[in-house]
Coordinates of N, CA, C and O in Angstrom, one line a residue:
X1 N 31.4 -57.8 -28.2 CA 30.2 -57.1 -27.7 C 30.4 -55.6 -27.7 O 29.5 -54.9 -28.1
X2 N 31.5 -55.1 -27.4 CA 32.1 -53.7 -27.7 C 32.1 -53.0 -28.9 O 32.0 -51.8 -29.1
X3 N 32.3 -54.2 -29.8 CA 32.2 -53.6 -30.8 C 30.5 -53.6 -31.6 O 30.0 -52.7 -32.3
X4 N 30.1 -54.7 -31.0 CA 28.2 -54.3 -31.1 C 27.8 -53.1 -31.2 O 27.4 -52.5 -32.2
X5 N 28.2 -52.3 -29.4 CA 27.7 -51.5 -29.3 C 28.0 -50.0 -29.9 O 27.3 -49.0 -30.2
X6 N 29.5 -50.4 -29.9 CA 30.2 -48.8 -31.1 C 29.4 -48.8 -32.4 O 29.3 -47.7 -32.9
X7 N 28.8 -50.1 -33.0 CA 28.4 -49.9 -34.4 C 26.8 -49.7 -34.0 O 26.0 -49.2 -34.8
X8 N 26.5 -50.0 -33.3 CA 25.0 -49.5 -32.4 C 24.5 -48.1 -32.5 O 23.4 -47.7 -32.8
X9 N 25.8 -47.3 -32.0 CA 25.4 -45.5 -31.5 C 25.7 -45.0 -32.9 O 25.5 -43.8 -33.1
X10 N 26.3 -45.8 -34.1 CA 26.7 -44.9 -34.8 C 25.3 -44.5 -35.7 O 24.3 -45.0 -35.3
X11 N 25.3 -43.5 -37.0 CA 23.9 -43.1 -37.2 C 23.6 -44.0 -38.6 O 24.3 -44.1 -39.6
X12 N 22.2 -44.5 -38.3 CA 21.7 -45.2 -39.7 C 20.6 -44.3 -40.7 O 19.5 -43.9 -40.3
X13 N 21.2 -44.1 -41.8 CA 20.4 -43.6 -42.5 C 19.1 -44.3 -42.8 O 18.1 -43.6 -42.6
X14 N 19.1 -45.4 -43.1 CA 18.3 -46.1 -43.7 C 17.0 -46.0 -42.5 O 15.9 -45.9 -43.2
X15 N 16.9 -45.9 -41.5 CA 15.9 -46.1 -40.7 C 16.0 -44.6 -39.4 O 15.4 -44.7 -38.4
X16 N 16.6 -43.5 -39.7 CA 16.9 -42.2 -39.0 C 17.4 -42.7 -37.7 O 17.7 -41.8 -36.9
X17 N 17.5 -43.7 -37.4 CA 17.9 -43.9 -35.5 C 19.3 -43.1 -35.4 O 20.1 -43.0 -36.3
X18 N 19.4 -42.4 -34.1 CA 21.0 -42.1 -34.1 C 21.2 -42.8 -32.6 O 20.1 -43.3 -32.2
X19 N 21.7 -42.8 -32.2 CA 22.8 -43.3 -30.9 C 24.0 -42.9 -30.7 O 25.1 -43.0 -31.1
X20 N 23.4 -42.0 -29.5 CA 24.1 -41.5 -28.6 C 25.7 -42.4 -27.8 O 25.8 -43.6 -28.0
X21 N 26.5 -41.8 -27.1 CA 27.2 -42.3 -26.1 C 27.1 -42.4 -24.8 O 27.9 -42.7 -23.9
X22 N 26.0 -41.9 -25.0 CA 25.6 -41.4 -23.2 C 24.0 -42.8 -23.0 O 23.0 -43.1 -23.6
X23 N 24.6 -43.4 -22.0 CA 23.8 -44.2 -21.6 C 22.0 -44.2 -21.3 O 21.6 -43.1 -20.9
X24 N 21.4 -44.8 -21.3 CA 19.3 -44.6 -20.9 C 19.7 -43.8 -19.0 O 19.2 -42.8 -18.5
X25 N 20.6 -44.6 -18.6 CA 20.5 -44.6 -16.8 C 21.1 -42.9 -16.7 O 20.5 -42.1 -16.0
X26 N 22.4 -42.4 -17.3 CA 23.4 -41.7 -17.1 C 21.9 -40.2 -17.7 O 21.7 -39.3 -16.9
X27 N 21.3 -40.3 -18.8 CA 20.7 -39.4 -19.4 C 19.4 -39.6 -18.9 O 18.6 -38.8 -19.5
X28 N 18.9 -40.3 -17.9 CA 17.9 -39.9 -17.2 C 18.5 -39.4 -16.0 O 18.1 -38.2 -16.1
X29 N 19.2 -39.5 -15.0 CA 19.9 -38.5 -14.8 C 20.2 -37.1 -14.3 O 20.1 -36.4 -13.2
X30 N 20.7 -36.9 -15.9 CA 20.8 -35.3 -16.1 C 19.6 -35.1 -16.4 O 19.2 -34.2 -15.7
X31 N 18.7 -35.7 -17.1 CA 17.4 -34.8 -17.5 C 16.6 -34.5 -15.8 O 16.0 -33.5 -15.5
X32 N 16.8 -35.6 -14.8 CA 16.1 -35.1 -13.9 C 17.3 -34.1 -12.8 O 16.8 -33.4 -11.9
X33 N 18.5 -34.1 -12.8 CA 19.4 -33.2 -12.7 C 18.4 -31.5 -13.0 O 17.8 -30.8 -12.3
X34 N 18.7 -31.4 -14.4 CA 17.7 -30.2 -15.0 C 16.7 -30.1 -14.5 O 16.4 -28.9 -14.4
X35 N 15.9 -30.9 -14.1 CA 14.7 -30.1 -13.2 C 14.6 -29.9 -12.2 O 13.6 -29.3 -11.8
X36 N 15.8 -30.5 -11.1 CA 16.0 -29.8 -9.8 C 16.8 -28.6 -10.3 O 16.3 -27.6 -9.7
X37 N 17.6 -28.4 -11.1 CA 18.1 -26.8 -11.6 C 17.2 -26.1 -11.7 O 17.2 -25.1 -11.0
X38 N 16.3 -26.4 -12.5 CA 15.2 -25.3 -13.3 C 14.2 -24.9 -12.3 O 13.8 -23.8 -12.3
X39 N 13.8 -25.6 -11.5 CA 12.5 -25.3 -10.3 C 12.9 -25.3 -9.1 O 13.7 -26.2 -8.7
X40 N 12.5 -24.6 -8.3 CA 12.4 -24.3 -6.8 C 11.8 -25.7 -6.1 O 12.5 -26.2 -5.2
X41 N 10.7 -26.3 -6.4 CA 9.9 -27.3 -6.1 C 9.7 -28.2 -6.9 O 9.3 -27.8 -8.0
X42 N 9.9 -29.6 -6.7 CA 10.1 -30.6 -7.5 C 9.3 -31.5 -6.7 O 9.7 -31.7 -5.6
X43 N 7.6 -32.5 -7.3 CA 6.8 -33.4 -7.0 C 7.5 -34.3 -8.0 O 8.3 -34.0 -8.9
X44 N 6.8 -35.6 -7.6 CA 6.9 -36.7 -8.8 C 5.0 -37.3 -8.0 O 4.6 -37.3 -6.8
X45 N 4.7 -37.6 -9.2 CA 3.3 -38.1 -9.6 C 3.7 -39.4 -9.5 O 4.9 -39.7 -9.8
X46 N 2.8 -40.4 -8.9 CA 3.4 -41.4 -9.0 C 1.9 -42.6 -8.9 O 1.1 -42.6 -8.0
X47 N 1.9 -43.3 -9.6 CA 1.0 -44.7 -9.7 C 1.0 -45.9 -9.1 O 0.0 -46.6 -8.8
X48 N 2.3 -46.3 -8.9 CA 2.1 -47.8 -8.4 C 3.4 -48.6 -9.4 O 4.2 -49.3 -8.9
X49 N 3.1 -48.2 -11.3 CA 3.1 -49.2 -11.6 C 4.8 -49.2 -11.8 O 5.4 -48.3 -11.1
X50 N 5.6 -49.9 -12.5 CA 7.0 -50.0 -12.6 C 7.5 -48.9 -13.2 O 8.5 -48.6 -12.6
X51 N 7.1 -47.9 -14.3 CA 7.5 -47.0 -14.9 C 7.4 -45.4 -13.8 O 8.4 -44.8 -13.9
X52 N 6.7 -44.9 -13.1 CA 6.7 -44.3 -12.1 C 7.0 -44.9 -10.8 O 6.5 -44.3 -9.9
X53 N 7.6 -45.9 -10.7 CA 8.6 -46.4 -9.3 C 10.3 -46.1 -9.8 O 11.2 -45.6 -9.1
X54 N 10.3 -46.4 -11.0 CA 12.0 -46.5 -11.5 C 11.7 -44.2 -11.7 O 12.4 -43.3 -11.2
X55 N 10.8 -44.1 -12.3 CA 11.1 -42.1 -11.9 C 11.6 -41.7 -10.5 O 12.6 -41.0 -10.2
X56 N 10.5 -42.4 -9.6 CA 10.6 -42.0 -8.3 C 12.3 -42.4 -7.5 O 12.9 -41.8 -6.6
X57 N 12.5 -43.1 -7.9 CA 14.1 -43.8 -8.0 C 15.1 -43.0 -8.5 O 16.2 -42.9 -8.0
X58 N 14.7 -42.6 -9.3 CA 15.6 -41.9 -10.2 C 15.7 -40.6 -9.2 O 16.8 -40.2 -8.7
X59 N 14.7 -40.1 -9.0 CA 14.2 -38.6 -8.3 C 14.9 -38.7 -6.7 O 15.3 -37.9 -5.9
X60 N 14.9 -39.7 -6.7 CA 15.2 -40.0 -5.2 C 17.0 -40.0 -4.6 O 17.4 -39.7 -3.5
X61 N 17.9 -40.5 -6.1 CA 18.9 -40.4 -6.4 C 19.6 -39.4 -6.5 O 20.8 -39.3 -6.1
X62 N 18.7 -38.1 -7.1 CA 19.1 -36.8 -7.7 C 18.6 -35.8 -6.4 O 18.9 -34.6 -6.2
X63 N 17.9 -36.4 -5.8 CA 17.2 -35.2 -4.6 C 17.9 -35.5 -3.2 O 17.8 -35.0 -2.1
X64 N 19.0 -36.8 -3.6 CA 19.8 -37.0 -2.3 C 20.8 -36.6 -2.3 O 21.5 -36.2 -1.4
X65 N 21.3 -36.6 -3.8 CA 22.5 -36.1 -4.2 C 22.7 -34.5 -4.3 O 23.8 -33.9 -4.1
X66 N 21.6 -34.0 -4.6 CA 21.8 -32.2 -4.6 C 21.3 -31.8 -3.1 O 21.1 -30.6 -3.0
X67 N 20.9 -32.5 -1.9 CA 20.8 -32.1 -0.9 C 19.0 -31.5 -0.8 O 18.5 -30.5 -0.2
X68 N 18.4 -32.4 -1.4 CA 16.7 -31.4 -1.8 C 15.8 -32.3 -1.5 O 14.7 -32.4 -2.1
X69 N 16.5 -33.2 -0.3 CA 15.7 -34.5 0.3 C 14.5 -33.9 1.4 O 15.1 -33.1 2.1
X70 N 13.2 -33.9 1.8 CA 12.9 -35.2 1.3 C 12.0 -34.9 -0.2 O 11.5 -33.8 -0.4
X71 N 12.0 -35.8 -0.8 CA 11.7 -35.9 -2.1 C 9.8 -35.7 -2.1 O 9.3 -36.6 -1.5
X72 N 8.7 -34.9 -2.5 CA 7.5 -35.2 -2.4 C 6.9 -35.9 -3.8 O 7.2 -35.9 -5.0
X73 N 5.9 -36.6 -2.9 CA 5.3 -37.7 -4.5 C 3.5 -38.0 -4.0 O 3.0 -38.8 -3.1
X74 N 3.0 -37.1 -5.0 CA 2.0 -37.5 -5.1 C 1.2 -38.6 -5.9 O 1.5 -38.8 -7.1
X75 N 0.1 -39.4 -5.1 CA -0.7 -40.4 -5.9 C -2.2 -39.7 -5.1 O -2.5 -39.3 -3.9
X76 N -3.1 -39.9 -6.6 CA -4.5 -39.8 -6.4 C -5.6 -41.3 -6.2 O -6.5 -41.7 -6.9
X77 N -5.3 -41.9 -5.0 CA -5.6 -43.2 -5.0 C -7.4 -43.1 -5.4 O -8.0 -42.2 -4.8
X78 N -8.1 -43.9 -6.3 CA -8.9 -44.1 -6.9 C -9.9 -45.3 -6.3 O -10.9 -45.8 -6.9
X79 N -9.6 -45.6 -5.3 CA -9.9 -46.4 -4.4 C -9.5 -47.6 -5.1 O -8.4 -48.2 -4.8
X80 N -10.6 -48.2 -6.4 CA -10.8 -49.5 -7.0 C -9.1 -49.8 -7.2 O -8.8 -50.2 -8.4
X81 N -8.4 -49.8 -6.6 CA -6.7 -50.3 -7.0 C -6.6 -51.6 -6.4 O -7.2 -52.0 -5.4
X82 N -5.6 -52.4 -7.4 CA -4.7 -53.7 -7.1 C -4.1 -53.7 -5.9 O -3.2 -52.8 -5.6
X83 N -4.5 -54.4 -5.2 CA -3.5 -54.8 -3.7 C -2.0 -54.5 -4.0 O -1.4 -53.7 -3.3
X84 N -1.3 -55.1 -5.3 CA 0.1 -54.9 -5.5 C 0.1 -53.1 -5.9 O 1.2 -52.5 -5.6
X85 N -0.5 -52.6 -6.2 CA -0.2 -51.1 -6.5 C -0.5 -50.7 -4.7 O 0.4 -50.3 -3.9
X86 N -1.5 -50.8 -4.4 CA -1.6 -50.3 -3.2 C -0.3 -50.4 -1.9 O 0.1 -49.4 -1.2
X87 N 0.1 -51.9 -1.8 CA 1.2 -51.6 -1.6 C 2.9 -51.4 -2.1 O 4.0 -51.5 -1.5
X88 N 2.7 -51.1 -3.2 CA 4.1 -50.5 -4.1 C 4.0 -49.1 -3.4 O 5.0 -48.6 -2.7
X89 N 2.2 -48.1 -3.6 CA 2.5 -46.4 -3.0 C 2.9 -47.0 -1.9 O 4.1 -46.8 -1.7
X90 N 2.3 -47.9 -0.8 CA 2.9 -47.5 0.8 C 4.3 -47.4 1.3 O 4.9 -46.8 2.2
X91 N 4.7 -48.4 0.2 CA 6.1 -48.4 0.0 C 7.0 -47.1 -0.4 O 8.1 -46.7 -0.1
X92 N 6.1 -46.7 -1.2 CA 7.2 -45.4 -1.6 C 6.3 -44.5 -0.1 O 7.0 -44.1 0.8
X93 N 5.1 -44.3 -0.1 CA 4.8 -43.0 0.7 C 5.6 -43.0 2.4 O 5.9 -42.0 3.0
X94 N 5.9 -44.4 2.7 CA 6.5 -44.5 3.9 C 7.8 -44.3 4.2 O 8.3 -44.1 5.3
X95 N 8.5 -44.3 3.0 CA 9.9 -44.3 2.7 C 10.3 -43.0 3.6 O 9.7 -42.0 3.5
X96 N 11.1 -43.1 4.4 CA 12.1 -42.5 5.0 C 12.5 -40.7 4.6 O 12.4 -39.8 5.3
X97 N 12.8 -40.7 3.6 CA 13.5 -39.9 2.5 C 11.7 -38.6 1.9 O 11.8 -37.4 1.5
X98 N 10.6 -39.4 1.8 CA 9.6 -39.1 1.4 C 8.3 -37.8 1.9 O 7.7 -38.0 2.9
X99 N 8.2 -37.0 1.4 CA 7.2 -36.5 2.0 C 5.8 -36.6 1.4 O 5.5 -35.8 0.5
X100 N 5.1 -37.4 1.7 CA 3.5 -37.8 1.3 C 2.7 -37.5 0.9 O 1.9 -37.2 1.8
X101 N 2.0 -37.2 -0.3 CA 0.7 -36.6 -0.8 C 0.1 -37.4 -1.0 O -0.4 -37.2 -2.2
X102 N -0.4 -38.4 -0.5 CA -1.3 -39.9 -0.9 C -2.8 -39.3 -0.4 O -3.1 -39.0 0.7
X103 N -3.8 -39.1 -1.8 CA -4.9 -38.6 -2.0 C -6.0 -39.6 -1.9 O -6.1 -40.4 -2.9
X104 N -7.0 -39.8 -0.5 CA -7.8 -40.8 -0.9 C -8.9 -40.0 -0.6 O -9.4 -40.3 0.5
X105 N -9.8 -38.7 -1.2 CA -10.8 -37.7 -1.4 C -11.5 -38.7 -1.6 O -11.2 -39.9 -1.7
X106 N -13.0 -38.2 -1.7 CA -14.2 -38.7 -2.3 C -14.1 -37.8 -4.0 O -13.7 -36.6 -4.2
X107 N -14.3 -38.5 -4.7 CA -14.5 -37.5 -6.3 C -15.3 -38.6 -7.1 O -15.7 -39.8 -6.9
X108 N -15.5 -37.9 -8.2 CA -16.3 -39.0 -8.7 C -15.6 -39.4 -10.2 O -15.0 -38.4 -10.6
X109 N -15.5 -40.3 -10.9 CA -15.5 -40.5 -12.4 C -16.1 -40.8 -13.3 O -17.2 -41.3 -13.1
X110 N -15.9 -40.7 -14.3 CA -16.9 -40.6 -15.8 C -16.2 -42.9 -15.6 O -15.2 -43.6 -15.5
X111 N -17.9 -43.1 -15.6 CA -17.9 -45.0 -15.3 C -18.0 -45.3 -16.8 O -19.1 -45.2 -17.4
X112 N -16.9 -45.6 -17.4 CA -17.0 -46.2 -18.9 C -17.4 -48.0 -18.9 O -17.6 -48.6 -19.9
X113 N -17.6 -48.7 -17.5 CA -17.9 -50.2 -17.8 C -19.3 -50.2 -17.8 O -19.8 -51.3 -18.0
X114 N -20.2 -49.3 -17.6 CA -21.9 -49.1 -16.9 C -22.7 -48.9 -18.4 O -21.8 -48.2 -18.9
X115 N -23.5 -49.0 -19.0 CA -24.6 -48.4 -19.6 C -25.5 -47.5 -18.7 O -26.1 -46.5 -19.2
X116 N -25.6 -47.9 -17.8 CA -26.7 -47.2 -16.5 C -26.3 -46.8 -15.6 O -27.2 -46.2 -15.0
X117 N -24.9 -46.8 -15.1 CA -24.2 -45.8 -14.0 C -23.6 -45.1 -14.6 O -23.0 -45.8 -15.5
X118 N -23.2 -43.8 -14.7 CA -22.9 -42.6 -15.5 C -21.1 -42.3 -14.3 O -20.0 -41.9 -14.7
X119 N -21.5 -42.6 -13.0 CA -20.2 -41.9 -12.4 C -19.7 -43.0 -11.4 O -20.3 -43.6 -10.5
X120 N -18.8 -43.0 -11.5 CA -17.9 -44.1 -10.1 C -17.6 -43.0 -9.3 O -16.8 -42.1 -9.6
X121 N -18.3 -43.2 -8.1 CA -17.9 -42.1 -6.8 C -17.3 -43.3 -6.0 O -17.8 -44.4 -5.7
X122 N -15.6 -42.9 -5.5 CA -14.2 -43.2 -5.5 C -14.6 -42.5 -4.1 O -15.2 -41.4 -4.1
X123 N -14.2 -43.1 -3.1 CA -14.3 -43.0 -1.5 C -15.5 -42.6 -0.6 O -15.6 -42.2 0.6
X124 N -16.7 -43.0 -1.6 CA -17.9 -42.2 -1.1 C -17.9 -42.6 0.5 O -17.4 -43.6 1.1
X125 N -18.6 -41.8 1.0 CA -18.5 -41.6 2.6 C -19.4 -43.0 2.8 O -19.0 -44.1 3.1
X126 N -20.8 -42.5 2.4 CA -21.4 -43.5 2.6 C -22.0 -45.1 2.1 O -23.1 -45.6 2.0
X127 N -21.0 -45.4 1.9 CA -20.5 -46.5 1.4 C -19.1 -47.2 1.8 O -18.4 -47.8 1.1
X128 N -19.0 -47.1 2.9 CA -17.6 -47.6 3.3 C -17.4 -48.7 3.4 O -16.3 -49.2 3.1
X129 N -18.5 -49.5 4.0 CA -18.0 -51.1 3.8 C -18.4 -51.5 2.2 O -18.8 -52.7 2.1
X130 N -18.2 -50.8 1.3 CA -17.7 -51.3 0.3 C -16.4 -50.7 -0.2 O -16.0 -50.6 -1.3
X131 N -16.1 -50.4 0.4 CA -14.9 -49.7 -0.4 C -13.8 -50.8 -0.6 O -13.6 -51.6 0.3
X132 N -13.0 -50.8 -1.7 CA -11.9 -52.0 -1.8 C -10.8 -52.1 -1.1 O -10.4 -53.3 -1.1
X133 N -10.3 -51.4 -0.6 CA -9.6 -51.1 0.4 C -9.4 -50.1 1.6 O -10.0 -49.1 1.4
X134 N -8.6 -50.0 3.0 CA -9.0 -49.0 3.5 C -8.1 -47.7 3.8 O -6.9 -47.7 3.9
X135 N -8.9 -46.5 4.0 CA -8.1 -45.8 3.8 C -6.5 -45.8 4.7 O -6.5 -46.5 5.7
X136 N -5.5 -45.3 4.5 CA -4.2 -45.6 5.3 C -4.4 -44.2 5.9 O -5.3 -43.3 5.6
X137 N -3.1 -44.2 7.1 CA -3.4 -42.8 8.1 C -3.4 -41.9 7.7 O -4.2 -41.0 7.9
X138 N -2.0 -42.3 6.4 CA -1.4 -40.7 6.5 C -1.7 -40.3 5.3 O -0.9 -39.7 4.6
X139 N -3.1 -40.6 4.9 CA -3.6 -40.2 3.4 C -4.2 -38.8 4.3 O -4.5 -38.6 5.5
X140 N -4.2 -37.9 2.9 CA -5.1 -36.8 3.0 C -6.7 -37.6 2.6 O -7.0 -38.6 1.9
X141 N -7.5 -36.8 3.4 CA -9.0 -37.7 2.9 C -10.0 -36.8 3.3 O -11.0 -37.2 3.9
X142 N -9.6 -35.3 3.0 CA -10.9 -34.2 2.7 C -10.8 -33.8 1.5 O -9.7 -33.4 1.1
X143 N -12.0 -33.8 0.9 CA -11.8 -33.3 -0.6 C -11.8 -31.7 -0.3 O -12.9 -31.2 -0.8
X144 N -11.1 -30.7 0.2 CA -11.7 -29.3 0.2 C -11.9 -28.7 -1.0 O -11.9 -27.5 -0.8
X145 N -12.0 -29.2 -2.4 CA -12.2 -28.8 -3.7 C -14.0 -29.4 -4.3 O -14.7 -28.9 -5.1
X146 N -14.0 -30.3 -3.6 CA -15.2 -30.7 -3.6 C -15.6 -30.5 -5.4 O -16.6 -29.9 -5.9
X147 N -14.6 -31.3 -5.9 CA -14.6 -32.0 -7.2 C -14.9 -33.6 -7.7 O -14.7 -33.9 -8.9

């Protein structure tokens, strides 16, 4: 298997891949290393889904380790979300270590499933007993942009 991997990193012409020595885990990492270097202030954006939970992980590793805890992470909750995303954010937003930007504003979007509804308005006030879920405490939930 060792030897798999040595003939793995080396470089193939035939198809341009090169392979490195430095691991996926070790080189995400340093790249998120470099951006607590580079900036004063460090957010992570975050969705729900597995690819922005393993970031926030990552971020969470590097912001404990340089002492730049607690880590902030914003989500723009859209109302219409999966029960499993909804609680993957509460999970991160509640986390210990976290400081919270969970956005449940009123705003509106461009409705691509409608021929005849033009906008999905996402927390409308007046509309609340339909809303798909409800809002949590410690969401922000004034739009003062009024976007």
């Amino acid at each position: 298997m060792q030897q798999f991997l040595e003939n793995k990193r080396k470089v193939r012409n035939n198809n341009l891949k090169m392979y490195k020595k430095q691991n996926v885990w070790d080189a995400a990492l340093e790249r998120i290393r470099w951006i607590y270097s580079e900036f004063p202030s460090v957010s992570v954006s975050v969705s729900g889904g597995k690819d922005s939970t393993v970031i926030f992980n990552l971020c969470l590793i590097v912001a404990r380790e340089l002492n730049r805890l607690p880590l902030k992470i914003k989500f723009i909750d859209q109302e219409a979300e999966w029960q499993a995303t909804v609680d993957q954010i509460r999970y991160m937003m509640y986390h210990p270590d976290v400081n919270p930007f969970w956005y449940q504003v009123p705003f509106k979007l461009f409705n691509a499933t409608s021929s005849t509804e033009h906008w999905l308005y996402c927390w409308e006030p007046s509309r609340e007993a339909d809303w798909v879920h409800p809002k949590d405490p410690i969401a922000i939930t004034d739009n003062i942009y009024n976007v």
